[in-house]
Short mmCIF file of C-alpha atoms and ligand atoms in Angstrom, two decimals:
data_model
loop_
_atom_site.label_atom_id
_atom_site.label_comp_id
_atom_site.label_asym_id
_atom_site.label_seq_id
_atom_site.Cartn_x
_atom_site.Cartn_y
_atom_site.Cartn_z
CA MET T 19 -20.52 -20.39 -4.58
CA ALA T 20 -21.80 -20.87 -8.07
CA GLN T 21 -19.98 -18.14 -10.81
CA LYS T 22 -22.65 -16.38 -12.14
CA TYR T 23 -20.17 -13.67 -13.52
CA LEU T 24 -17.26 -15.36 -14.48
CA SER T 25 -17.85 -18.54 -14.97
CA ASN T 26 -16.10 -19.32 -17.93
CA ILE T 27 -12.85 -18.74 -16.06
CA LYS T 28 -11.67 -21.27 -13.98
CA LYS T 29 -9.86 -21.19 -10.42
CA ILE T 30 -6.17 -20.46 -10.66
CA LYS T 31 -3.33 -23.25 -10.15
CA PHE T 32 0.44 -23.29 -9.33
CA GLU T 33 1.82 -24.83 -12.37
CA GLY T 34 5.75 -23.81 -12.09
CA LYS T 35 7.89 -21.40 -13.58
CA LYS T 36 7.50 -23.84 -17.16
CA SER T 37 3.87 -24.03 -17.60
CA LYS T 38 2.99 -22.17 -20.91
CA ASN T 39 -0.72 -21.62 -19.66
CA PRO T 40 -1.30 -18.14 -19.30
CA LEU T 41 -4.04 -18.91 -16.16
CA ALA T 42 -1.52 -19.96 -13.99
CA PHE T 43 0.95 -19.08 -11.30
CA LYS T 44 3.92 -20.08 -12.27
CA PHE T 45 6.32 -18.79 -8.93
CA TYR T 46 3.02 -18.01 -6.70
CA ASN T 47 2.79 -21.25 -4.81
CA PRO T 48 0.26 -20.08 -2.00
CA ASP T 49 0.46 -24.06 0.48
CA GLU T 50 4.97 -23.80 -0.04
CA LYS T 51 6.80 -23.13 2.39
CA ILE T 52 9.65 -20.84 2.30
CA ASN T 53 11.30 -19.39 5.45
CA GLY T 54 8.80 -20.89 7.87
CA LYS T 55 5.24 -20.06 7.14
CA LYS T 56 3.52 -20.71 3.91
CA MET T 57 3.78 -17.87 0.66
CA LYS T 58 0.00 -17.54 0.37
CA ASP T 59 1.23 -16.30 4.83
CA HIS T 60 4.44 -13.97 3.43
CA LEU T 61 3.05 -12.25 0.98
CA ARG T 62 -0.94 -11.56 2.25
CA PHE T 63 -2.44 -10.32 -1.49
CA ALA T 64 -4.92 -7.97 -1.78
CA LEU T 65 -7.32 -7.42 -4.17
CA ALA T 66 -7.69 -3.53 -3.78
CA TYR T 67 -11.65 -3.04 -5.15
CA TRP T 68 -11.77 0.85 -6.57
CA HIS T 69 -9.59 -0.35 -8.98
CA SER T 70 -10.62 -3.96 -10.06
CA PHE T 71 -14.80 -3.35 -9.23
CA ARG T 72 -15.37 0.61 -9.99
CA GLY T 73 -12.43 2.20 -12.22
CA GLU T 74 -14.19 2.44 -15.81
CA GLY T 75 -11.39 3.28 -18.11
CA GLY T 76 -11.74 6.61 -18.74
CA ASP T 77 -8.86 9.20 -19.17
CA PRO T 78 -8.99 12.98 -18.99
CA PHE T 79 -9.60 12.54 -22.92
CA GLY T 80 -11.61 9.32 -23.73
CA SER T 81 -14.74 8.24 -21.97
CA ALA T 82 -14.73 4.19 -20.34
CA THR T 83 -13.70 1.72 -21.67
CA ILE T 84 -14.84 -1.18 -19.28
CA ASP T 85 -17.80 -2.38 -19.60
CA ARG T 86 -18.75 -5.19 -17.48
CA PRO T 87 -22.20 -7.36 -17.02
CA TRP T 88 -22.16 -6.83 -13.39
CA GLU T 89 -22.66 -2.83 -14.41
CA LYS T 90 -26.07 -4.05 -15.55
CA PHE T 91 -28.44 -2.77 -13.02
CA SER T 92 -31.02 0.23 -13.44
CA ASP T 93 -31.12 0.80 -9.18
CA GLU T 94 -27.67 1.45 -8.08
CA ILE T 95 -28.18 -0.60 -4.89
CA ASP T 96 -28.31 -3.57 -7.43
CA LYS T 97 -25.68 -2.43 -8.64
CA ALA T 98 -23.83 -2.24 -5.76
CA LYS T 99 -24.54 -6.02 -4.51
CA ALA T 100 -23.90 -7.31 -8.10
CA ARG T 101 -20.24 -5.94 -8.19
CA MET T 102 -20.24 -7.15 -4.94
CA ASP T 103 -20.92 -10.84 -5.70
CA ALA T 104 -18.71 -11.03 -8.90
CA ALA T 105 -16.14 -9.48 -6.86
CA PHE T 106 -16.18 -12.34 -4.59
CA GLU T 107 -16.00 -14.44 -7.53
CA LEU T 108 -12.38 -12.80 -8.60
CA PHE T 109 -11.49 -13.62 -5.36
CA ASP T 110 -12.20 -17.08 -5.55
CA ILE T 111 -10.46 -17.01 -8.73
CA LEU T 112 -7.53 -15.99 -7.88
CA GLY T 113 -7.62 -17.54 -4.17
CA MET T 114 -6.99 -13.53 -2.95
CA PRO T 115 -7.31 -14.41 0.65
CA TYR T 116 -7.81 -10.78 1.35
CA PHE T 117 -9.32 -7.94 0.22
CA CYS T 118 -9.61 -3.45 0.74
CA PHE T 119 -12.39 -0.41 0.13
CA HIS T 120 -13.12 2.97 0.58
CA ASP T 121 -16.40 3.05 1.53
CA ARG T 122 -17.44 5.29 -1.28
CA ASP T 123 -16.55 2.35 -3.43
CA ILE T 124 -18.38 -0.39 -2.01
CA ALA T 125 -21.78 1.88 -1.47
CA PRO T 126 -23.07 4.04 -3.68
CA GLU T 127 -23.14 7.97 -1.58
CA GLY T 128 -27.10 8.98 -0.68
CA ASP T 129 -28.70 12.57 -0.77
CA THR T 130 -28.08 13.04 3.57
CA LEU T 131 -25.64 11.31 5.56
CA ALA T 132 -27.97 9.59 6.91
CA GLU T 133 -28.77 7.94 3.73
CA THR T 134 -25.57 7.04 2.55
CA ASN T 135 -24.63 5.72 5.65
CA LYS T 136 -28.14 3.05 5.06
CA ASN T 137 -26.26 2.42 2.17
CA LEU T 138 -23.36 1.29 3.15
CA ASP T 139 -24.98 -0.94 5.95
CA ILE T 140 -27.01 -2.57 3.40
CA ILE T 141 -23.86 -3.12 1.10
CA VAL T 142 -21.85 -4.48 4.51
CA LYS T 143 -24.68 -6.83 5.48
CA HIS T 144 -24.14 -8.34 1.45
CA VAL T 145 -20.68 -8.07 1.93
CA LYS T 146 -20.85 -9.84 5.55
CA GLU T 147 -23.06 -12.94 4.01
CA HIS T 148 -20.04 -13.42 1.51
CA MET T 149 -17.39 -13.57 3.94
CA LYS T 150 -18.91 -16.62 6.04
CA THR T 151 -18.28 -18.68 2.95
CA SER T 152 -15.57 -17.81 1.12
CA LYS T 153 -12.02 -17.78 2.38
CA THR T 154 -11.13 -14.08 1.48
CA LYS T 155 -10.47 -11.29 4.57
CA LEU T 156 -10.93 -7.54 4.59
CA LEU T 157 -7.46 -6.16 4.66
CA TRP T 158 -8.23 -2.91 5.27
CA ASP T 159 -10.86 -0.22 4.67
CA THR T 160 -11.14 3.15 4.78
CA ALA T 161 -13.14 6.33 3.86
CA ASN T 162 -13.10 8.56 0.90
CA LEU T 163 -12.33 12.08 1.19
CA PHE T 164 -11.19 13.10 -1.52
CA SER T 165 -14.50 12.06 -4.25
CA HIS T 166 -16.73 14.21 -3.38
CA PRO T 167 -16.91 18.42 -4.05
CA ARG T 168 -17.47 18.98 -0.58
CA PHE T 169 -13.53 18.08 -0.19
CA MET T 170 -12.38 20.25 -2.54
CA HIS T 171 -9.84 22.42 -0.14
CA GLY T 172 -9.23 19.38 1.82
CA ALA T 173 -11.01 16.42 4.64
CA ALA T 174 -9.39 17.16 8.30
CA THR T 175 -7.46 19.93 6.84
CA SER T 176 -10.52 21.46 4.97
CA PRO T 177 -10.38 26.09 6.50
CA ASP T 178 -13.59 24.68 6.84
CA ALA T 179 -14.31 22.78 10.27
CA ASP T 180 -17.99 22.25 9.05
CA VAL T 181 -16.12 20.47 6.44
CA PHE T 182 -13.91 18.63 9.19
CA ALA T 183 -16.99 17.76 10.69
CA TYR T 184 -18.67 15.96 8.66
CA ALA T 185 -15.38 13.63 7.50
CA ALA T 186 -14.69 13.09 10.54
CA ALA T 187 -18.35 11.42 10.53
CA GLN T 188 -17.15 9.42 8.05
CA VAL T 189 -14.15 7.99 8.98
CA LYS T 190 -16.35 6.77 12.16
CA LYS T 191 -18.60 4.60 9.93
CA ALA T 192 -16.19 3.61 8.13
CA LEU T 193 -14.60 2.55 11.35
CA GLU T 194 -16.80 1.20 12.34
CA VAL T 195 -17.80 -0.86 8.91
CA GLY T 196 -13.53 -2.00 9.95
CA LYS T 197 -15.25 -3.36 12.88
CA GLU T 198 -18.15 -5.23 11.46
CA LEU T 199 -15.50 -6.99 9.18
CA GLY T 200 -13.12 -7.42 10.54
CA ALA T 201 -11.23 -5.46 9.18
CA GLU T 202 -6.81 -5.57 9.83
CA ASN T 203 -5.93 -2.81 9.02
CA TYR T 204 -6.99 1.56 8.50
CA VAL T 205 -6.05 2.95 5.93
CA PHE T 206 -5.29 7.15 6.37
CA TRP T 207 -4.26 8.59 2.58
CA GLY T 208 -4.40 12.11 2.53
CA GLY T 209 -6.61 12.67 -0.15
CA ARG T 210 -7.22 16.05 -0.74
CA GLU T 211 -4.90 16.75 2.61
CA GLY T 212 -2.07 19.52 0.74
CA TYR T 213 -2.71 22.72 -0.73
CA GLU T 214 -2.80 24.12 -4.01
CA THR T 215 -1.13 27.39 -2.66
CA LEU T 216 0.40 28.82 0.24
CA LEU T 217 -1.38 32.26 -1.05
CA ASN T 218 -4.81 31.20 0.96
CA ASN T 219 -3.25 28.58 3.31
CA ASP T 220 -2.53 28.51 6.81
CA MET T 221 -0.85 25.80 7.67
CA LYS T 222 -0.73 25.30 10.67
CA LEU T 223 -4.32 25.40 11.79
CA GLU T 224 -4.53 22.53 8.88
CA LEU T 225 -1.24 20.65 10.20
CA ASP T 226 -2.87 20.75 13.54
CA ASN T 227 -5.95 19.95 12.25
CA LEU T 228 -5.29 16.55 10.75
CA ALA T 229 -3.64 15.72 14.14
CA ARG T 230 -6.72 16.13 15.89
CA PHE T 231 -8.41 14.68 13.76
CA LEU T 232 -5.86 11.10 13.91
CA HIS T 233 -6.34 11.49 17.98
CA MET T 234 -9.32 11.30 17.25
CA ALA T 235 -10.21 8.61 15.31
CA CYS T 236 -7.02 6.49 17.46
CA ASP T 237 -9.61 7.25 20.80
CA TYR T 238 -12.75 6.21 18.55
CA ALA T 239 -11.39 3.24 17.33
CA LYS T 240 -10.62 2.71 21.76
CA LYS T 241 -13.82 2.95 22.68
CA ILE T 242 -15.43 0.78 19.93
CA LYS T 243 -12.91 -2.01 20.55
CA PHE T 244 -11.73 -1.53 16.79
CA ASN T 245 -8.23 -3.24 17.04
CA ALA T 246 -7.24 -3.18 13.67
CA GLN T 247 -3.28 -1.33 13.40
CA PHE T 248 -3.80 2.34 11.66
CA LEU T 249 -1.66 2.93 9.67
CA ILE T 250 -0.59 5.90 7.26
CA GLU T 251 0.10 6.23 3.49
CA PRO T 252 2.53 8.96 1.73
CA LYS T 253 2.16 10.54 -1.63
CA PRO T 254 4.07 14.11 -2.09
CA HIS T 255 1.75 15.44 -4.98
CA GLU T 256 -1.78 14.55 -6.94
CA PRO T 257 -4.79 15.55 -6.43
CA THR T 258 -3.16 18.88 -4.89
CA LYS T 259 0.34 19.71 -5.63
CA HIS T 260 2.40 19.29 -2.55
CA GLN T 261 0.03 16.26 0.21
CA TYR T 262 1.32 16.94 3.17
CA ASP T 263 1.77 13.30 3.68
CA PHE T 264 4.61 13.42 1.00
CA ASP T 265 6.66 10.94 1.34
CA SER T 266 7.09 8.79 4.55
CA ALA T 267 10.23 10.75 6.20
CA THR T 268 7.76 13.61 6.36
CA VAL T 269 4.37 11.66 7.38
CA ILE T 270 7.88 9.55 9.91
CA GLY T 271 8.64 13.91 11.18
CA PHE T 272 4.51 14.56 11.67
CA LEU T 273 3.96 11.45 13.53
CA ARG T 274 6.57 12.78 16.33
CA SER T 275 5.65 15.84 15.88
CA TYR T 276 1.99 14.99 17.07
CA ASN T 277 2.92 13.02 19.41
CA LEU T 278 1.41 9.77 17.01
CA MET T 279 4.57 7.55 16.64
CA ASP T 280 2.84 4.48 18.52
CA LYS T 281 -0.27 4.65 17.00
CA PHE T 282 0.30 4.60 13.54
CA LYS T 283 2.31 3.07 11.00
CA LEU T 284 3.04 3.50 6.76
CA ASN T 285 1.28 1.94 3.62
CA ILE T 286 3.83 2.68 1.64
CA GLU T 287 3.34 2.11 -2.17
CA ALA T 288 6.00 1.66 -5.01
CA ASN T 289 4.05 5.27 -7.23
CA HIS T 290 4.75 7.52 -4.74
CA ALA T 291 7.69 6.78 -3.56
CA THR T 292 9.04 7.41 -7.01
CA LEU T 293 6.67 10.12 -7.05
CA ALA T 294 8.45 11.90 -4.74
CA ARG T 295 11.68 11.22 -6.67
CA HIS T 296 12.49 8.32 -4.02
CA THR T 297 12.83 4.22 -5.04
CA PHE T 298 10.51 1.84 -3.19
CA HIS T 299 12.91 0.13 -1.81
CA HIS T 300 13.69 3.43 -0.53
CA ASP T 301 10.11 5.02 1.44
CA LEU T 302 10.72 1.02 2.27
CA ARG T 303 13.88 1.16 4.15
CA VAL T 304 13.33 4.21 5.54
CA ALA T 305 9.39 3.13 7.17
CA ARG T 306 11.28 0.24 8.55
CA ILE T 307 14.88 1.74 10.12
CA ASN T 308 11.77 3.58 12.09
CA GLY T 309 9.89 0.46 13.17
CA VAL T 310 6.92 1.19 10.73
CA LEU T 311 6.87 0.01 8.33
CA GLY T 312 3.65 -1.43 7.78
CA SER T 313 1.96 -2.38 4.71
CA ILE T 314 2.13 -2.51 0.93
CA ASP T 315 0.64 -0.94 -2.01
CA ALA T 316 1.52 -2.74 -4.80
CA ASN T 317 1.60 -1.33 -7.76
CA GLN T 318 4.73 0.28 -10.39
CA GLY T 319 4.65 3.25 -12.29
CA ASP T 320 6.12 4.63 -15.36
CA LEU T 321 9.81 6.81 -15.00
CA LEU T 322 8.87 8.50 -18.28
CA LEU T 323 5.72 9.85 -16.51
CA GLY T 324 5.01 12.29 -14.30
CA TRP T 325 2.03 10.54 -12.47
CA ASP T 326 0.40 8.05 -10.65
CA THR T 327 -0.08 5.90 -13.61
CA ASP T 328 -1.12 2.48 -10.57
CA GLN T 329 0.05 -0.35 -12.52
CA PHE T 330 0.62 -3.93 -11.68
CA PRO T 331 3.98 -4.56 -10.20
CA SER T 332 5.60 -6.90 -13.67
CA ASN T 333 9.26 -5.57 -12.95
CA ILE T 334 11.16 -8.58 -10.48
CA TYR T 335 14.60 -6.09 -9.71
CA TRP T 336 12.12 -2.97 -8.26
CA THR T 337 9.54 -6.03 -5.65
CA THR T 338 12.20 -8.03 -4.77
CA LEU T 339 14.10 -5.49 -3.74
CA ALA T 340 10.71 -3.80 -1.97
CA MET T 341 10.50 -8.43 -0.72
CA TYR T 342 14.16 -7.16 0.59
CA GLU T 343 13.09 -4.44 2.89
CA VAL T 344 10.40 -6.75 4.36
CA ILE T 345 12.01 -9.59 4.93
CA LYS T 346 15.13 -7.22 7.44
CA ASN T 347 11.68 -6.10 8.93
CA GLY T 348 10.79 -9.74 10.40
CA GLY T 349 7.15 -9.26 7.91
CA LEU T 350 4.59 -7.08 7.25
CA GLY T 351 2.65 -8.39 10.68
CA ARG T 352 -0.99 -7.42 9.80
CA GLY T 353 -0.74 -5.12 6.30
CA GLY T 354 -0.19 -7.50 3.59
CA LEU T 355 0.58 -6.60 -0.42
CA ASN T 356 -2.65 -4.60 -1.89
CA PHE T 357 -2.64 -4.26 -5.22
CA ASP T 358 -3.61 -0.34 -5.52
CA ALA T 359 -3.01 -0.69 -9.21
CA LYS T 360 -5.15 -0.58 -12.18
CA VAL T 361 -5.52 -2.29 -15.78
CA ARG T 362 -4.48 -0.46 -18.99
CA ARG T 363 -7.73 1.45 -20.83
CA SER T 364 -7.60 -0.80 -23.45
CA SER T 365 -6.96 -4.03 -21.82
CA PHE T 366 -10.83 -3.46 -20.68
CA GLU T 367 -11.66 -7.09 -20.65
CA ILE T 368 -12.65 -9.61 -17.53
CA GLU T 369 -9.40 -11.52 -18.34
CA ASP T 370 -7.09 -8.74 -18.54
CA LEU T 371 -8.02 -8.30 -14.59
CA VAL T 372 -7.42 -12.37 -14.05
CA TYR T 373 -4.13 -11.77 -15.81
CA ALA T 374 -3.07 -7.94 -13.87
CA HIS T 375 -3.08 -9.81 -10.85
CA ILE T 376 -1.77 -12.79 -11.73
CA SER T 377 1.31 -11.64 -12.83
CA GLY T 378 1.59 -9.22 -9.51
CA MET T 379 1.43 -11.96 -7.19
CA ASP T 380 4.13 -13.91 -9.58
CA SER T 381 6.41 -10.74 -9.34
CA PHE T 382 5.93 -10.91 -5.90
CA ALA T 383 5.96 -14.52 -5.02
CA LYS T 384 9.85 -14.82 -7.49
CA ALA T 385 10.60 -11.50 -5.78
CA TYR T 386 10.16 -13.10 -2.02
CA LYS T 387 12.44 -16.01 -3.05
CA VAL T 388 15.53 -13.94 -4.09
CA ALA T 389 14.88 -11.96 -1.72
CA TYR T 390 14.85 -14.63 0.49
CA ASN T 391 18.41 -16.09 -1.07
CA LEU T 392 19.69 -13.20 -1.27
CA ILE T 393 19.62 -12.25 2.54
CA LYS T 394 20.65 -16.44 3.04
CA GLY T 395 24.06 -15.84 1.13
CA GLY T 396 24.91 -13.15 2.89
CA GLU T 397 27.01 -11.54 0.43
CA ILE T 398 25.22 -8.13 1.16
CA ASP T 399 25.20 -8.09 4.08
CA LYS T 400 28.51 -9.11 5.59
CA PHE T 401 29.83 -6.17 2.29
CA VAL T 402 27.94 -3.91 4.11
CA LYS T 403 28.87 -4.63 7.46
CA ASP T 404 32.51 -4.46 6.43
CA ARG T 405 31.88 -1.53 5.34
CA TYR T 406 31.13 -0.07 8.82
CA SER T 407 32.93 -1.89 10.27
CA SER T 408 35.44 1.36 11.63
CA TYR T 409 32.36 1.73 14.26
CA SER T 410 32.30 -1.07 16.20
CA LYS T 411 36.49 -0.47 17.14
CA GLY T 412 39.00 2.00 18.01
CA ILE T 413 38.04 5.58 17.37
CA GLY T 414 34.62 4.73 15.62
CA LYS T 415 33.78 2.78 18.78
CA SER T 416 34.08 5.39 20.74
CA ILE T 417 31.95 7.66 19.17
CA VAL T 418 29.43 4.76 18.16
CA SER T 419 29.09 4.94 23.07
CA GLY T 420 29.12 9.14 22.77
CA LYS T 421 33.01 9.38 24.00
CA GLU T 422 34.39 11.73 21.56
CA ASN T 423 33.33 15.30 20.98
CA PHE T 424 34.85 18.33 18.07
CA GLU T 425 38.44 18.13 20.32
CA SER T 426 39.10 14.94 20.91
CA LEU T 427 38.76 13.81 17.92
CA GLU T 428 40.09 16.39 16.13
CA LYS T 429 43.21 15.99 18.07
CA TYR T 430 42.63 12.19 16.56
CA ALA T 431 42.54 13.70 13.15
CA LEU T 432 45.70 15.85 13.30
CA SER T 433 47.56 12.24 14.19
CA LYS T 434 46.15 10.02 12.30
CA GLY T 435 46.19 12.13 8.98
CA GLU T 436 44.64 11.92 5.82
CA PRO T 437 42.24 8.45 5.49
CA LYS T 438 42.90 5.57 3.13
CA LYS T 439 40.21 5.19 0.33
CA LYS T 440 37.82 2.16 -0.09
CA SER T 441 35.22 1.35 -2.84
CA GLY T 442 32.44 0.89 -2.65
CA ARG T 443 31.43 -1.61 -4.89
CA GLN T 444 28.23 -0.32 -6.48
CA GLU T 445 29.20 -2.90 -9.30
CA LEU T 446 29.76 -6.14 -7.99
CA LEU T 447 26.85 -5.83 -5.40
CA GLU T 448 24.89 -4.96 -9.03
CA THR T 449 26.58 -8.18 -10.01
CA ILE T 450 25.60 -10.14 -7.43
CA LEU T 451 22.39 -9.27 -6.57
CA ASN T 452 21.51 -10.34 -10.69
CA SER T 453 23.27 -13.68 -10.08
CA TYR T 454 20.32 -14.76 -7.34
CA LEU T 455 17.32 -13.14 -10.27
CA PHE T 456 18.96 -15.02 -12.81
CA GLU T 457 19.51 -18.95 -10.29
C1 LIG Y 505 -4.12 7.66 -4.26
C2 LIG Y 505 -4.19 5.60 -3.33
C3 LIG Y 505 -5.61 5.90 -2.05
C4 LIG Y 505 -4.86 4.64 -1.53
C5 LIG Y 505 -6.59 4.72 -0.54
O1 LIG Y 505 -3.05 7.58 -4.70
O2 LIG Y 505 -2.43 5.40 -3.45
O3 LIG Y 505 -6.48 4.39 -3.88
O4 LIG Y 505 -4.60 3.55 -1.78
O5 LIG Y 505 -7.19 5.90 0.22
CO1 LIG Y 506 -2.13 3.83 -2.66
#
């Protein structure tokens, strides 16, 4: 594809860790084989259209700092097409296997829903043209059910049934778009599904309606034969004070209560986990052990700041622990690593977008290797196995196989006396992890 907007940037190549070229990968070698597959097929990186192509660098204290050359058109459809052209140039430069978008990121909202859908159709056609020649595919799409004022009280959990209906119509269209563009997943992030005060809130009805909405989405996807993996993305707060999809554990409880567990997996975002006062690692683990680790929004927060800073991931310690869970999960299946991350307001140049993605891709590639070696080395697994070994013999085996009760255990405890203390060896284990990181 002829480069129009990013013509001064060449394709990013792998040059290895000794390279000092800022426009090269140091660890991400897409075709390198590890653990039976190519790096690019393990990592399945995606670019988040909303941050990289709609982010303008504004914050509550200041206006936009980012001024892209493709934003020069006055007609909104021309502008939307130009953005998409620039995006496919960047995908090519980065060798980005996937991208993700909200419906309203890619096409402008019209005066009516019908007009909005028409705008979307025009841009979807344009995307399809690009996808004919591009290697980049759609990891997931989603519907923006939070920006427009109509959704100020929520969408599927709005107190107004007309808003529920509007949101249903919007998701119906987004599912059709996903099918049209071959999306491998479809994401439901709760937007404004939550509350500000319980004084005006019927929580039971709102949660029942959210479940009704999700069931309807599943039914419609089945009807149109859209076979994407459905994902729910937990977040504890922001924009609402309390988001219903608080964290992995809460969402799993919700899915179980409403008979949706076999229809959904989770899309875990690092910065959302930390906002819930969990580590990224924790929320991935909870999803994994419940069989619902589906995909990842790859970013990082700043632990000194209490909001969703959506930074590009560069902390190798965190990415390694994340990859540990992914490998233990047997990979991400149809999911991937979507850079739901934005360049800082002061990183306003196009090159910054490229550096940011290189940093993220390298941070996960290095992490994958470290985590793979750590698992292969086996010290952690062996330690954990030994730590719980009392459950594979004697009384422990009998507890696990359901043969004991409180009376039998009292008898055992009375005869056995004080249990022996054993160290958890946290510091040793942290040193072992470091030895793989510094290898
Ligand atoms: C918001 C967020 C969303 C979802 C998609 O915090 O992460 O961008 O990923 O709606
Ligand atoms: Co996200």
